[in-house]
């Protein structure tokens, strides 16, 4: 080690001495505009319903969803990703409530666009799992397996009704092979070249989705390991990435975020399109539960997890703390 007059000669701590100094030399800056709020809207309720495994998160009525969207705009959040929760009796094997122009998700899209216009990027989850009675992301074949190509036909129709309802962005999340190309063709076929596609490029079969199942009233039987990615695999994500870009994805996503920061960094280093990461329900629940026990400082932990995602390459972060975190940052 080189010594300049006294030991030690190099003192990195000089750049950590005050809050102003640390702020000036910060390499990663988290901004409200980086954040996207996932939100659930449930059919047939008159009051918001608390989600037990996700303290502070609710299944919204249309009125409270409008309010949440307006609050997100006021806080400086960039987008909102909508998930619809239909009445159980409207679920069927084909998820037809998901493509009904008057289904809860389409009604919610129209309501949010009426409320915020273009002040918030209104995004729509494009998947059948909330609407099927078996809870899978697609239609099933005679053997009970998810039928990839038959599901693509449903996604094409779903993309069109979501665009007609006002989505600025659709987010195909089912991990069907070819889904981005089919959705792009479907949108272009009705003259909606303006609607962007956020590809759920690397969506892993994760244990951290647990609370989300409650949030959307999931009817899932079995698991999704035959179509979501194996947590053991990394190179596979880059193959999925290449395919999504070739098929016309405008933006790409890694989900979950925290346990897959290595994947996020690989994806971010490989592309010239915007990269998103979804901090999912289990990630949220762990911080909230530990904070409730007094084991961690809640607000510091929230901002640290989000900063880590941004540092790894997530330009856009879907997080249930979006509005709250945006207020903290302001």
PDB file of C-alpha atoms in Angstrom:
ATOM      1  CA  UNK A   1       0.000   0.000   0.000  1.00  0.00           C
ATOM      2  CA  UNK A   2       1.308   3.457  -0.913  1.00  0.00           C
ATOM      3  CA  UNK A   3       1.771   5.769   2.076  1.00  0.00           C
ATOM      4  CA  UNK A   4       1.643   9.559   1.575  1.00  0.00           C
ATOM      5  CA  UNK A   5       3.178  11.140   4.623  1.00  0.00           C
ATOM      6  CA  UNK A   6       1.024   9.379   7.172  1.00  0.00           C
ATOM      7  CA  UNK A   7      -0.850   6.123   7.420  1.00  0.00           C
ATOM      8  CA  UNK A   8      -3.396   5.580   6.044  1.00  0.00           C
ATOM      9  CA  UNK A   9      -2.942   7.873   3.059  1.00  0.00           C
ATOM     10  CA  UNK A  10      -6.274   6.969   1.454  1.00  0.00           C
ATOM     11  CA  UNK A  11      -9.263   7.908   3.585  1.00  0.00           C
ATOM     12  CA  UNK A  12     -12.577   7.182   1.792  1.00  0.00           C
ATOM     13  CA  UNK A  13     -14.372   8.235   4.977  1.00  0.00           C
ATOM     14  CA  UNK A  14     -13.707  11.865   4.058  1.00  0.00           C
ATOM     15  CA  UNK A  15     -16.565  11.544   1.573  1.00  0.00           C
ATOM     16  CA  UNK A  16     -18.975  10.277   4.248  1.00  0.00           C
ATOM     17  CA  UNK A  17     -18.572  13.021   6.843  1.00  0.00           C
ATOM     18  CA  UNK A  18     -21.918  14.853   6.541  1.00  0.00           C
ATOM     19  CA  UNK A  19     -25.361  14.230   5.045  1.00  0.00           C
ATOM     20  CA  UNK A  20     -24.646  16.902   2.425  1.00  0.00           C
ATOM     21  CA  UNK A  21     -21.355  15.249   1.486  1.00  0.00           C
ATOM     22  CA  UNK A  22     -22.953  11.814   1.207  1.00  0.00           C
ATOM     23  CA  UNK A  23     -25.765  13.243  -0.885  1.00  0.00           C
ATOM     24  CA  UNK A  24     -23.326  15.011  -3.200  1.00  0.00           C
ATOM     25  CA  UNK A  25     -21.276  11.892  -3.985  1.00  0.00           C
ATOM     26  CA  UNK A  26     -24.160   9.402  -4.066  1.00  0.00           C
ATOM     27  CA  UNK A  27     -23.840   7.084  -7.068  1.00  0.00           C
ATOM     28  CA  UNK A  28     -27.493   6.028  -7.105  1.00  0.00           C
ATOM     29  CA  UNK A  29     -30.405   8.416  -6.746  1.00  0.00           C
ATOM     30  CA  UNK A  30     -33.908   7.171  -6.105  1.00  0.00           C
ATOM     31  CA  UNK A  31     -36.650   9.432  -7.427  1.00  0.00           C
ATOM     32  CA  UNK A  32     -40.459   9.304  -7.191  1.00  0.00           C
ATOM     33  CA  UNK A  33     -40.564   9.059 -10.987  1.00  0.00           C
ATOM     34  CA  UNK A  34     -38.848   5.651 -10.741  1.00  0.00           C
ATOM     35  CA  UNK A  35     -41.873   4.167  -8.973  1.00  0.00           C
ATOM     36  CA  UNK A  36     -44.981   2.336 -10.168  1.00  0.00           C
ATOM     37  CA  UNK A  37     -47.848   1.429  -7.848  1.00  0.00           C
ATOM     38  CA  UNK A  38     -49.469  -2.015  -8.225  1.00  0.00           C
ATOM     39  CA  UNK A  39     -53.135  -1.790  -7.194  1.00  0.00           C
ATOM     40  CA  UNK A  40     -55.968  -4.279  -6.784  1.00  0.00           C
ATOM     41  CA  UNK A  41     -59.610  -3.528  -7.541  1.00  0.00           C
ATOM     42  CA  UNK A  42     -62.309  -5.957  -6.454  1.00  0.00           C
ATOM     43  CA  UNK A  43     -65.750  -6.369  -7.892  1.00  0.00           C
ATOM     44  CA  UNK A  44     -68.841  -6.146  -5.721  1.00  0.00           C
ATOM     45  CA  UNK A  45     -67.486  -4.445  -2.598  1.00  0.00           C
ATOM     46  CA  UNK A  46     -68.611  -1.144  -1.095  1.00  0.00           C
ATOM     47  CA  UNK A  47     -65.587  -0.624   1.172  1.00  0.00           C
ATOM     48  CA  UNK A  48     -61.906  -1.435   0.612  1.00  0.00           C
ATOM     49  CA  UNK A  49     -60.857  -4.832   1.958  1.00  0.00           C
ATOM     50  CA  UNK A  50     -57.586  -5.112   3.887  1.00  0.00           C
ATOM     51  CA  UNK A  51     -55.161  -7.778   2.681  1.00  0.00           C
ATOM     52  CA  UNK A  52     -54.080  -9.612   5.825  1.00  0.00           C
ATOM     53  CA  UNK A  53     -50.634 -10.643   4.606  1.00  0.00           C
ATOM     54  CA  UNK A  54     -49.860  -7.175   3.235  1.00  0.00           C
ATOM     55  CA  UNK A  55     -50.473  -4.573   5.952  1.00  0.00           C
ATOM     56  CA  UNK A  56     -51.506  -1.252   4.464  1.00  0.00           C
ATOM     57  CA  UNK A  57     -52.524  -2.727   1.089  1.00  0.00           C
ATOM     58  CA  UNK A  58     -56.178  -3.121   0.093  1.00  0.00           C
ATOM     59  CA  UNK A  59     -58.499  -4.541  -2.489  1.00  0.00           C
ATOM     60  CA  UNK A  60     -59.996  -1.268  -3.710  1.00  0.00           C
ATOM     61  CA  UNK A  61     -63.461  -0.221  -4.700  1.00  0.00           C
ATOM     62  CA  UNK A  62     -63.613   1.851  -7.864  1.00  0.00           C
ATOM     63  CA  UNK A  63     -63.894   5.014  -5.768  1.00  0.00           C
ATOM     64  CA  UNK A  64     -60.910   4.235  -3.541  1.00  0.00           C
ATOM     65  CA  UNK A  65     -58.907   3.163  -6.596  1.00  0.00           C
ATOM     66  CA  UNK A  66     -59.550   6.563  -8.137  1.00  0.00           C
ATOM     67  CA  UNK A  67     -58.338   8.173  -4.918  1.00  0.00           C
ATOM     68  CA  UNK A  68     -55.198   6.008  -4.829  1.00  0.00           C
ATOM     69  CA  UNK A  69     -54.415   6.956  -8.418  1.00  0.00           C
ATOM     70  CA  UNK A  70     -54.837  10.659  -7.671  1.00  0.00           C
ATOM     71  CA  UNK A  71     -52.600  10.347  -4.596  1.00  0.00           C
ATOM     72  CA  UNK A  72     -49.936   8.612  -6.680  1.00  0.00           C
ATOM     73  CA  UNK A  73     -49.989  11.505  -9.163  1.00  0.00           C
ATOM     74  CA  UNK A  74     -49.683  14.053  -6.361  1.00  0.00           C
ATOM     75  CA  UNK A  75     -46.697  12.177  -4.903  1.00  0.00           C
ATOM     76  CA  UNK A  76     -44.869  12.133  -8.234  1.00  0.00           C
ATOM     77  CA  UNK A  77     -45.248   8.406  -8.957  1.00  0.00           C
ATOM     78  CA  UNK A  78     -44.984   7.604 -12.663  1.00  0.00           C
ATOM     79  CA  UNK A  79     -47.360   4.693 -13.124  1.00  0.00           C
ATOM     80  CA  UNK A  80     -50.021   2.384 -11.743  1.00  0.00           C
ATOM     81  CA  UNK A  81     -50.376  -1.322 -12.588  1.00  0.00           C
ATOM     82  CA  UNK A  82     -53.943  -2.586 -12.206  1.00  0.00           C
ATOM     83  CA  UNK A  83     -55.070  -6.080 -11.197  1.00  0.00           C
ATOM     84  CA  UNK A  84     -58.735  -7.034 -11.286  1.00  0.00           C
ATOM     85  CA  UNK A  85     -60.427  -9.305  -8.744  1.00  0.00           C
ATOM     86  CA  UNK A  86     -63.739 -10.593 -10.125  1.00  0.00           C
ATOM     87  CA  UNK A  87     -66.591 -12.204  -8.220  1.00  0.00           C
ATOM     88  CA  UNK A  88     -65.867 -15.902  -7.727  1.00  0.00           C
ATOM     89  CA  UNK A  89     -68.965 -16.910  -9.659  1.00  0.00           C
ATOM     90  CA  UNK A  90     -67.620 -15.112 -12.722  1.00  0.00           C
ATOM     91  CA  UNK A  91     -64.489 -17.234 -12.878  1.00  0.00           C
ATOM     92  CA  UNK A  92     -64.446 -20.023 -15.435  1.00  0.00           C
ATOM     93  CA  UNK A  93     -61.976 -22.290 -17.199  1.00  0.00           C
ATOM     94  CA  UNK A  94     -61.263 -19.764 -19.965  1.00  0.00           C
ATOM     95  CA  UNK A  95     -61.096 -16.649 -17.754  1.00  0.00           C
ATOM     96  CA  UNK A  96     -63.779 -14.928 -19.811  1.00  0.00           C
ATOM     97  CA  UNK A  97     -64.222 -12.143 -17.232  1.00  0.00           C
ATOM     98  CA  UNK A  98     -60.735 -11.027 -18.225  1.00  0.00           C
ATOM     99  CA  UNK A  99     -61.832 -10.283 -21.785  1.00  0.00           C
ATOM    100  CA  UNK A 100     -65.306  -8.965 -21.003  1.00  0.00           C
ATOM    101  CA  UNK A 101     -65.333  -5.242 -21.912  1.00  0.00           C
ATOM    102  CA  UNK A 102     -67.439  -4.740 -18.788  1.00  0.00           C
ATOM    103  CA  UNK A 103     -65.232  -6.941 -16.590  1.00  0.00           C
ATOM    104  CA  UNK A 104     -63.813  -5.423 -13.426  1.00  0.00           C
ATOM    105  CA  UNK A 105     -60.348  -4.790 -14.850  1.00  0.00           C
ATOM    106  CA  UNK A 106     -61.639  -2.960 -17.910  1.00  0.00           C
ATOM    107  CA  UNK A 107     -64.071  -0.934 -15.788  1.00  0.00           C
ATOM    108  CA  UNK A 108     -61.169  -0.013 -13.495  1.00  0.00           C
ATOM    109  CA  UNK A 109     -58.973   1.041 -16.405  1.00  0.00           C
ATOM    110  CA  UNK A 110     -61.669   3.402 -17.636  1.00  0.00           C
ATOM    111  CA  UNK A 111     -62.211   4.799 -14.140  1.00  0.00           C
ATOM    112  CA  UNK A 112     -58.526   5.508 -13.570  1.00  0.00           C
ATOM    113  CA  UNK A 113     -58.090   7.123 -16.980  1.00  0.00           C
ATOM    114  CA  UNK A 114     -61.117   9.319 -16.255  1.00  0.00           C
ATOM    115  CA  UNK A 115     -59.535  10.298 -12.948  1.00  0.00           C
ATOM    116  CA  UNK A 116     -55.936  10.989 -13.962  1.00  0.00           C
ATOM    117  CA  UNK A 117     -55.907  11.127 -17.765  1.00  0.00           C
ATOM    118  CA  UNK A 118     -52.321  11.045 -18.961  1.00  0.00           C
ATOM    119  CA  UNK A 119     -50.853  12.318 -15.677  1.00  0.00           C
ATOM    120  CA  UNK A 120     -50.121   8.711 -14.667  1.00  0.00           C
ATOM    121  CA  UNK A 121     -49.023   5.874 -16.927  1.00  0.00           C
ATOM    122  CA  UNK A 122     -51.936   3.456 -16.597  1.00  0.00           C
ATOM    123  CA  UNK A 123     -50.751  -0.135 -16.905  1.00  0.00           C
ATOM    124  CA  UNK A 124     -52.767  -3.316 -16.999  1.00  0.00           C
ATOM    125  CA  UNK A 125     -51.807  -6.829 -15.944  1.00  0.00           C
ATOM    126  CA  UNK A 126     -52.389  -9.028 -18.972  1.00  0.00           C
ATOM    127  CA  UNK A 127     -52.902 -12.509 -17.546  1.00  0.00           C
ATOM    128  CA  UNK A 128     -55.767 -14.894 -16.951  1.00  0.00           C
ATOM    129  CA  UNK A 129     -54.897 -16.169 -13.477  1.00  0.00           C
ATOM    130  CA  UNK A 130     -57.224 -13.788 -11.619  1.00  0.00           C
ATOM    131  CA  UNK A 131     -60.121 -14.839 -13.849  1.00  0.00           C
ATOM    132  CA  UNK A 132     -59.788 -18.626 -14.159  1.00  0.00           C
ATOM    133  CA  UNK A 133     -61.472 -21.039 -11.773  1.00  0.00           C
ATOM    134  CA  UNK A 134     -58.289 -23.152 -11.715  1.00  0.00           C
ATOM    135  CA  UNK A 135     -56.045 -20.151 -11.062  1.00  0.00           C
ATOM    136  CA  UNK A 136     -53.549 -20.798 -13.847  1.00  0.00           C
ATOM    137  CA  UNK A 137     -52.279 -18.124 -16.221  1.00  0.00           C
ATOM    138  CA  UNK A 138     -53.823 -19.786 -19.265  1.00  0.00           C
ATOM    139  CA  UNK A 139     -56.406 -22.238 -20.507  1.00  0.00           C
ATOM    140  CA  UNK A 140     -55.893 -25.924 -19.828  1.00  0.00           C
ATOM    141  CA  UNK A 141     -55.786 -28.808 -22.273  1.00  0.00           C
ATOM    142  CA  UNK A 142     -57.519 -32.179 -21.852  1.00  0.00           C
ATOM    143  CA  UNK A 143     -54.639 -33.387 -19.659  1.00  0.00           C
ATOM    144  CA  UNK A 144     -54.912 -30.412 -17.306  1.00  0.00           C
ATOM    145  CA  UNK A 145     -51.749 -28.739 -18.592  1.00  0.00           C
ATOM    146  CA  UNK A 146     -51.562 -25.066 -19.567  1.00  0.00           C
ATOM    147  CA  UNK A 147     -52.027 -24.934 -23.337  1.00  0.00           C
ATOM    148  CA  UNK A 148     -49.515 -22.352 -24.559  1.00  0.00           C
ATOM    149  CA  UNK A 149     -50.928 -21.620 -28.012  1.00  0.00           C
ATOM    150  CA  UNK A 150     -54.580 -21.637 -27.004  1.00  0.00           C
ATOM    151  CA  UNK A 151     -53.660 -19.226 -24.222  1.00  0.00           C
ATOM    152  CA  UNK A 152     -52.027 -16.869 -26.719  1.00  0.00           C
ATOM    153  CA  UNK A 153     -55.378 -16.481 -28.467  1.00  0.00           C
ATOM    154  CA  UNK A 154     -56.920 -15.382 -25.178  1.00  0.00           C
ATOM    155  CA  UNK A 155     -54.045 -12.944 -24.540  1.00  0.00           C
ATOM    156  CA  UNK A 156     -54.576 -11.343 -27.952  1.00  0.00           C
ATOM    157  CA  UNK A 157     -58.205 -10.670 -27.125  1.00  0.00           C
ATOM    158  CA  UNK A 158     -57.301  -9.469 -23.645  1.00  0.00           C
ATOM    159  CA  UNK A 159     -54.774  -6.989 -25.023  1.00  0.00           C
ATOM    160  CA  UNK A 160     -57.364  -5.485 -27.316  1.00  0.00           C
ATOM    161  CA  UNK A 161     -60.038  -4.984 -24.648  1.00  0.00           C
ATOM    162  CA  UNK A 162     -57.486  -3.498 -22.248  1.00  0.00           C
ATOM    163  CA  UNK A 163     -56.294  -1.066 -24.906  1.00  0.00           C
ATOM    164  CA  UNK A 164     -59.886  -0.112 -25.693  1.00  0.00           C
ATOM    165  CA  UNK A 165     -60.478   0.477 -21.967  1.00  0.00           C
ATOM    166  CA  UNK A 166     -57.626   2.970 -21.785  1.00  0.00           C
ATOM    167  CA  UNK A 167     -54.405   1.164 -20.871  1.00  0.00           C
ATOM    168  CA  UNK A 168     -51.281   3.075 -21.888  1.00  0.00           C
ATOM    169  CA  UNK A 169     -49.243  -0.083 -21.281  1.00  0.00           C
ATOM    170  CA  UNK A 170     -50.133  -3.772 -21.144  1.00  0.00           C
ATOM    171  CA  UNK A 171     -48.042  -6.180 -19.105  1.00  0.00           C
ATOM    172  CA  UNK A 172     -48.193  -9.781 -20.377  1.00  0.00           C
ATOM    173  CA  UNK A 173     -47.197 -11.717 -17.259  1.00  0.00           C
ATOM    174  CA  UNK A 174     -48.141 -15.326 -17.992  1.00  0.00           C
ATOM    175  CA  UNK A 175     -44.747 -16.474 -19.336  1.00  0.00           C
ATOM    176  CA  UNK A 176     -46.266 -18.112 -22.406  1.00  0.00           C
ATOM    177  CA  UNK A 177     -43.846 -18.655 -25.289  1.00  0.00           C
ATOM    178  CA  UNK A 178     -44.525 -16.103 -28.032  1.00  0.00           C
ATOM    179  CA  UNK A 179     -46.792 -13.897 -25.928  1.00  0.00           C
ATOM    180  CA  UNK A 180     -45.114 -10.594 -26.785  1.00  0.00           C
ATOM    181  CA  UNK A 181     -45.333 -11.108 -30.536  1.00  0.00           C
ATOM    182  CA  UNK A 182     -48.966 -12.158 -30.380  1.00  0.00           C
ATOM    183  CA  UNK A 183     -49.916  -9.206 -28.188  1.00  0.00           C
ATOM    184  CA  UNK A 184     -48.053  -6.754 -30.434  1.00  0.00           C
ATOM    185  CA  UNK A 185     -49.825  -8.099 -33.509  1.00  0.00           C
ATOM    186  CA  UNK A 186     -53.188  -7.943 -31.738  1.00  0.00           C
ATOM    187  CA  UNK A 187     -52.692  -4.319 -30.728  1.00  0.00           C
ATOM    188  CA  UNK A 188     -51.413  -3.258 -34.123  1.00  0.00           C
ATOM    189  CA  UNK A 189     -54.312  -5.084 -35.741  1.00  0.00           C
ATOM    190  CA  UNK A 190     -56.814  -2.706 -34.140  1.00  0.00           C
ATOM    191  CA  UNK A 191     -54.742   0.380 -34.810  1.00  0.00           C
ATOM    192  CA  UNK A 192     -53.306   0.634 -31.284  1.00  0.00           C
ATOM    193  CA  UNK A 193     -49.642   0.957 -32.180  1.00  0.00           C
ATOM    194  CA  UNK A 194     -49.471   3.588 -29.436  1.00  0.00           C
ATOM    195  CA  UNK A 195     -50.019   1.069 -26.611  1.00  0.00           C
ATOM    196  CA  UNK A 196     -46.699  -0.097 -25.170  1.00  0.00           C
ATOM    197  CA  UNK A 197     -45.803  -3.577 -23.948  1.00  0.00           C
ATOM    198  CA  UNK A 198     -44.011  -4.146 -20.655  1.00  0.00           C
ATOM    199  CA  UNK A 199     -42.743  -7.713 -20.971  1.00  0.00           C
ATOM    200  CA  UNK A 200     -42.517  -9.816 -17.849  1.00  0.00           C
ATOM    201  CA  UNK A 201     -39.306 -11.203 -19.304  1.00  0.00           C
ATOM    202  CA  UNK A 202     -37.819 -13.035 -16.335  1.00  0.00           C
ATOM    203  CA  UNK A 203     -40.635 -14.097 -14.053  1.00  0.00           C
ATOM    204  CA  UNK A 204     -39.524 -16.747 -11.622  1.00  0.00           C
ATOM    205  CA  UNK A 205     -41.556 -19.432  -9.887  1.00  0.00           C
ATOM    206  CA  UNK A 206     -41.025 -17.910  -6.469  1.00  0.00           C
ATOM    207  CA  UNK A 207     -42.057 -18.652  -2.900  1.00  0.00           C
ATOM    208  CA  UNK A 208     -42.412 -14.899  -2.388  1.00  0.00           C
ATOM    209  CA  UNK A 209     -45.714 -14.639  -4.285  1.00  0.00           C
ATOM    210  CA  UNK A 210     -47.670 -16.000  -1.327  1.00  0.00           C
ATOM    211  CA  UNK A 211     -49.421 -12.810  -0.142  1.00  0.00           C
ATOM    212  CA  UNK A 212     -50.351 -11.919  -3.721  1.00  0.00           C
ATOM    213  CA  UNK A 213     -52.550 -15.017  -3.879  1.00  0.00           C
ATOM    214  CA  UNK A 214     -54.710 -13.488  -1.136  1.00  0.00           C
ATOM    215  CA  UNK A 215     -54.638 -10.082  -2.832  1.00  0.00           C
ATOM    216  CA  UNK A 216     -56.180 -11.394  -6.073  1.00  0.00           C
ATOM    217  CA  UNK A 217     -58.355 -14.098  -4.492  1.00  0.00           C
ATOM    218  CA  UNK A 218     -56.410 -16.765  -6.365  1.00  0.00           C
ATOM    219  CA  UNK A 219     -58.062 -20.104  -7.129  1.00  0.00           C
ATOM    220  CA  UNK A 220     -54.748 -21.754  -8.016  1.00  0.00           C
ATOM    221  CA  UNK A 221     -54.570 -25.506  -7.915  1.00  0.00           C
ATOM    222  CA  UNK A 222     -51.034 -26.866  -8.167  1.00  0.00           C
ATOM    223  CA  UNK A 223     -48.140 -24.607  -9.141  1.00  0.00           C
ATOM    224  CA  UNK A 224     -46.751 -22.690 -12.103  1.00  0.00           C
ATOM    225  CA  UNK A 225     -43.373 -24.361 -12.429  1.00  0.00           C
ATOM    226  CA  UNK A 226     -44.019 -25.545 -15.990  1.00  0.00           C
ATOM    227  CA  UNK A 227     -44.174 -21.991 -17.317  1.00  0.00           C
ATOM    228  CA  UNK A 228     -42.517 -19.650 -14.829  1.00  0.00           C
ATOM    229  CA  UNK A 229     -38.732 -19.787 -14.630  1.00  0.00           C
ATOM    230  CA  UNK A 230     -36.753 -22.058 -12.336  1.00  0.00           C
ATOM    231  CA  UNK A 231     -35.004 -20.005  -9.596  1.00  0.00           C
ATOM    232  CA  UNK A 232     -31.824 -21.978 -10.295  1.00  0.00           C
ATOM    233  CA  UNK A 233     -31.435 -20.569 -13.805  1.00  0.00           C
ATOM    234  CA  UNK A 234     -29.767 -17.343 -14.945  1.00  0.00           C
ATOM    235  CA  UNK A 235     -28.766 -17.826 -18.597  1.00  0.00           C
ATOM    236  CA  UNK A 236     -32.352 -18.764 -19.389  1.00  0.00           C
ATOM    237  CA  UNK A 237     -33.376 -15.201 -18.548  1.00  0.00           C
ATOM    238  CA  UNK A 238     -31.131 -13.838 -21.251  1.00  0.00           C
ATOM    239  CA  UNK A 239     -32.718 -16.204 -23.763  1.00  0.00           C
ATOM    240  CA  UNK A 240     -36.175 -15.001 -22.726  1.00  0.00           C
ATOM    241  CA  UNK A 241     -34.904 -11.437 -23.005  1.00  0.00           C
ATOM    242  CA  UNK A 242     -33.671 -11.903 -26.561  1.00  0.00           C
ATOM    243  CA  UNK A 243     -36.987 -13.438 -27.596  1.00  0.00           C
ATOM    244  CA  UNK A 244     -39.079 -10.677 -26.009  1.00  0.00           C
ATOM    245  CA  UNK A 245     -37.049  -7.956 -27.699  1.00  0.00           C
ATOM    246  CA  UNK A 246     -37.232  -9.719 -31.054  1.00  0.00           C
ATOM    247  CA  UNK A 247     -41.018  -9.954 -30.678  1.00  0.00           C
ATOM    248  CA  UNK A 248     -41.405  -6.237 -29.995  1.00  0.00           C
ATOM    249  CA  UNK A 249     -41.218  -5.582 -26.236  1.00  0.00           C
ATOM    250  CA  UNK A 250     -40.917  -1.880 -25.434  1.00  0.00           C
ATOM    251  CA  UNK A 251     -39.804  -2.454 -21.839  1.00  0.00           C
ATOM    252  CA  UNK A 252     -38.698  -5.548 -19.934  1.00  0.00           C
ATOM    253  CA  UNK A 253     -39.090  -6.699 -16.358  1.00  0.00           C
ATOM    254  CA  UNK A 254     -37.504  -8.964 -13.774  1.00  0.00           C
ATOM    255  CA  UNK A 255     -39.815 -10.398 -11.114  1.00  0.00           C
ATOM    256  CA  UNK A 256     -39.268 -10.807  -8.161  1.00  0.00           C
ATOM    257  CA  UNK A 257     -36.737  -8.029  -7.615  1.00  0.00           C
ATOM    258  CA  UNK A 258     -34.824  -8.517  -4.352  1.00  0.00           C
ATOM    259  CA  UNK A 259     -33.906 -12.223  -4.639  1.00  0.00           C
ATOM    260  CA  UNK A 260     -32.953 -11.747  -8.306  1.00  0.00           C
ATOM    261  CA  UNK A 261     -30.758  -8.649  -8.310  1.00  0.00           C
ATOM    262  CA  UNK A 262     -28.090 -10.613 -10.180  1.00  0.00           C
ATOM    263  CA  UNK A 263     -30.583 -11.307 -12.976  1.00  0.00           C
ATOM    264  CA  UNK A 264     -31.687  -7.679 -12.973  1.00  0.00           C
ATOM    265  CA  UNK A 265     -28.082  -6.525 -13.354  1.00  0.00           C
ATOM    266  CA  UNK A 266     -27.478  -8.960 -16.246  1.00  0.00           C
ATOM    267  CA  UNK A 267     -30.623  -7.812 -18.031  1.00  0.00           C
ATOM    268  CA  UNK A 268     -29.888  -4.120 -17.502  1.00  0.00           C
ATOM    269  CA  UNK A 269     -26.372  -4.564 -18.899  1.00  0.00           C
ATOM    270  CA  UNK A 270     -27.709  -6.301 -22.002  1.00  0.00           C
ATOM    271  CA  UNK A 271     -30.394  -3.980 -23.358  1.00  0.00           C
ATOM    272  CA  UNK A 272     -31.102  -0.484 -24.605  1.00  0.00           C
ATOM    273  CA  UNK A 273     -34.766  -0.470 -23.553  1.00  0.00           C
ATOM    274  CA  UNK A 274     -36.128   0.541 -20.130  1.00  0.00           C
ATOM    275  CA  UNK A 275     -35.798  -2.126 -17.438  1.00  0.00           C
ATOM    276  CA  UNK A 276     -38.351  -2.646 -14.665  1.00  0.00           C
ATOM    277  CA  UNK A 277     -38.268  -4.753 -11.524  1.00  0.00           C
ATOM    278  CA  UNK A 278     -41.239  -5.822  -9.416  1.00  0.00           C
ATOM    279  CA  UNK A 279     -40.751  -5.811  -5.654  1.00  0.00           C
ATOM    280  CA  UNK A 280     -43.387  -8.424  -4.952  1.00  0.00           C
ATOM    281  CA  UNK A 281     -45.796  -9.133  -2.130  1.00  0.00           C
ATOM    282  CA  UNK A 282     -43.503 -11.419  -0.139  1.00  0.00           C
ATOM    283  CA  UNK A 283     -40.701  -8.881  -0.211  1.00  0.00           C
ATOM    284  CA  UNK A 284     -43.126  -6.248   1.058  1.00  0.00           C
ATOM    285  CA  UNK A 285     -44.577  -8.531   3.725  1.00  0.00           C
ATOM    286  CA  UNK A 286     -41.180  -9.471   5.164  1.00  0.00           C
ATOM    287  CA  UNK A 287     -40.205  -5.858   5.774  1.00  0.00           C
ATOM    288  CA  UNK A 288     -43.613  -4.975   7.215  1.00  0.00           C
ATOM    289  CA  UNK A 289     -43.597  -7.999   9.530  1.00  0.00           C
ATOM    290  CA  UNK A 290     -40.066  -7.357  10.784  1.00  0.00           C
ATOM    291  CA  UNK A 291     -40.847  -3.671  11.318  1.00  0.00           C
ATOM    292  CA  UNK A 292     -44.003  -4.543  13.233  1.00  0.00           C
ATOM    293  CA  UNK A 293     -41.859  -6.684  15.543  1.00  0.00           C
ATOM    294  CA  UNK A 294     -39.479  -3.788  16.036  1.00  0.00           C
ATOM    295  CA  UNK A 295     -36.615  -5.719  14.482  1.00  0.00           C
ATOM    296  CA  UNK A 296     -35.789  -3.191  11.744  1.00  0.00           C
ATOM    297  CA  UNK A 297     -36.319   0.506  11.047  1.00  0.00           C
ATOM    298  CA  UNK A 298     -39.213   0.447   8.615  1.00  0.00           C
ATOM    299  CA  UNK A 299     -38.667   3.585   6.536  1.00  0.00           C
ATOM    300  CA  UNK A 300     -34.927   3.046   6.248  1.00  0.00           C
ATOM    301  CA  UNK A 301     -35.510  -0.545   5.173  1.00  0.00           C
ATOM    302  CA  UNK A 302     -38.051   0.501   2.537  1.00  0.00           C
ATOM    303  CA  UNK A 303     -35.712   3.021   0.945  1.00  0.00           C
ATOM    304  CA  UNK A 304     -32.710   0.692   1.208  1.00  0.00           C
ATOM    305  CA  UNK A 305     -34.480  -2.122  -0.614  1.00  0.00           C
ATOM    306  CA  UNK A 306     -35.630   0.258  -3.346  1.00  0.00           C
ATOM    307  CA  UNK A 307     -32.180   1.795  -3.683  1.00  0.00           C
ATOM    308  CA  UNK A 308     -30.679  -1.671  -4.046  1.00  0.00           C
ATOM    309  CA  UNK A 309     -33.071  -2.440  -6.901  1.00  0.00           C
ATOM    310  CA  UNK A 310     -32.244   0.854  -8.601  1.00  0.00           C
ATOM    311  CA  UNK A 311     -28.511   0.274  -8.110  1.00  0.00           C
ATOM    312  CA  UNK A 312     -28.794  -3.153  -9.743  1.00  0.00           C
ATOM    313  CA  UNK A 313     -30.330  -1.611 -12.856  1.00  0.00           C
ATOM    314  CA  UNK A 314     -34.060  -1.230 -12.231  1.00  0.00           C
ATOM    315  CA  UNK A 315     -35.040   2.037 -13.900  1.00  0.00           C
ATOM    316  CA  UNK A 316     -38.692   1.472 -12.988  1.00  0.00           C
ATOM    317  CA  UNK A 317     -39.695  -0.221  -9.751  1.00  0.00           C
ATOM    318  CA  UNK A 318     -43.130  -1.686  -9.098  1.00  0.00           C
ATOM    319  CA  UNK A 319     -43.613  -1.532  -5.352  1.00  0.00           C
ATOM    320  CA  UNK A 320     -46.578  -1.445  -2.994  1.00  0.00           C
ATOM    321  CA  UNK A 321     -44.763   1.363  -1.176  1.00  0.00           C
ATOM    322  CA  UNK A 322     -44.684   3.549  -4.297  1.00  0.00           C
ATOM    323  CA  UNK A 323     -46.790   6.441  -3.053  1.00  0.00           C
ATOM    324  CA  UNK A 324     -45.412   6.349   0.479  1.00  0.00           C
ATOM    325  CA  UNK A 325     -41.817   6.091  -0.716  1.00  0.00           C
ATOM    326  CA  UNK A 326     -42.350   8.928  -3.188  1.00  0.00           C
ATOM    327  CA  UNK A 327     -43.538  11.139  -0.342  1.00  0.00           C
ATOM    328  CA  UNK A 328     -40.475  10.197   1.714  1.00  0.00           C
ATOM    329  CA  UNK A 329     -38.185  11.086  -1.167  1.00  0.00           C
ATOM    330  CA  UNK A 330     -39.829  14.482  -1.590  1.00  0.00           C
TER     331      UNK A 330
END
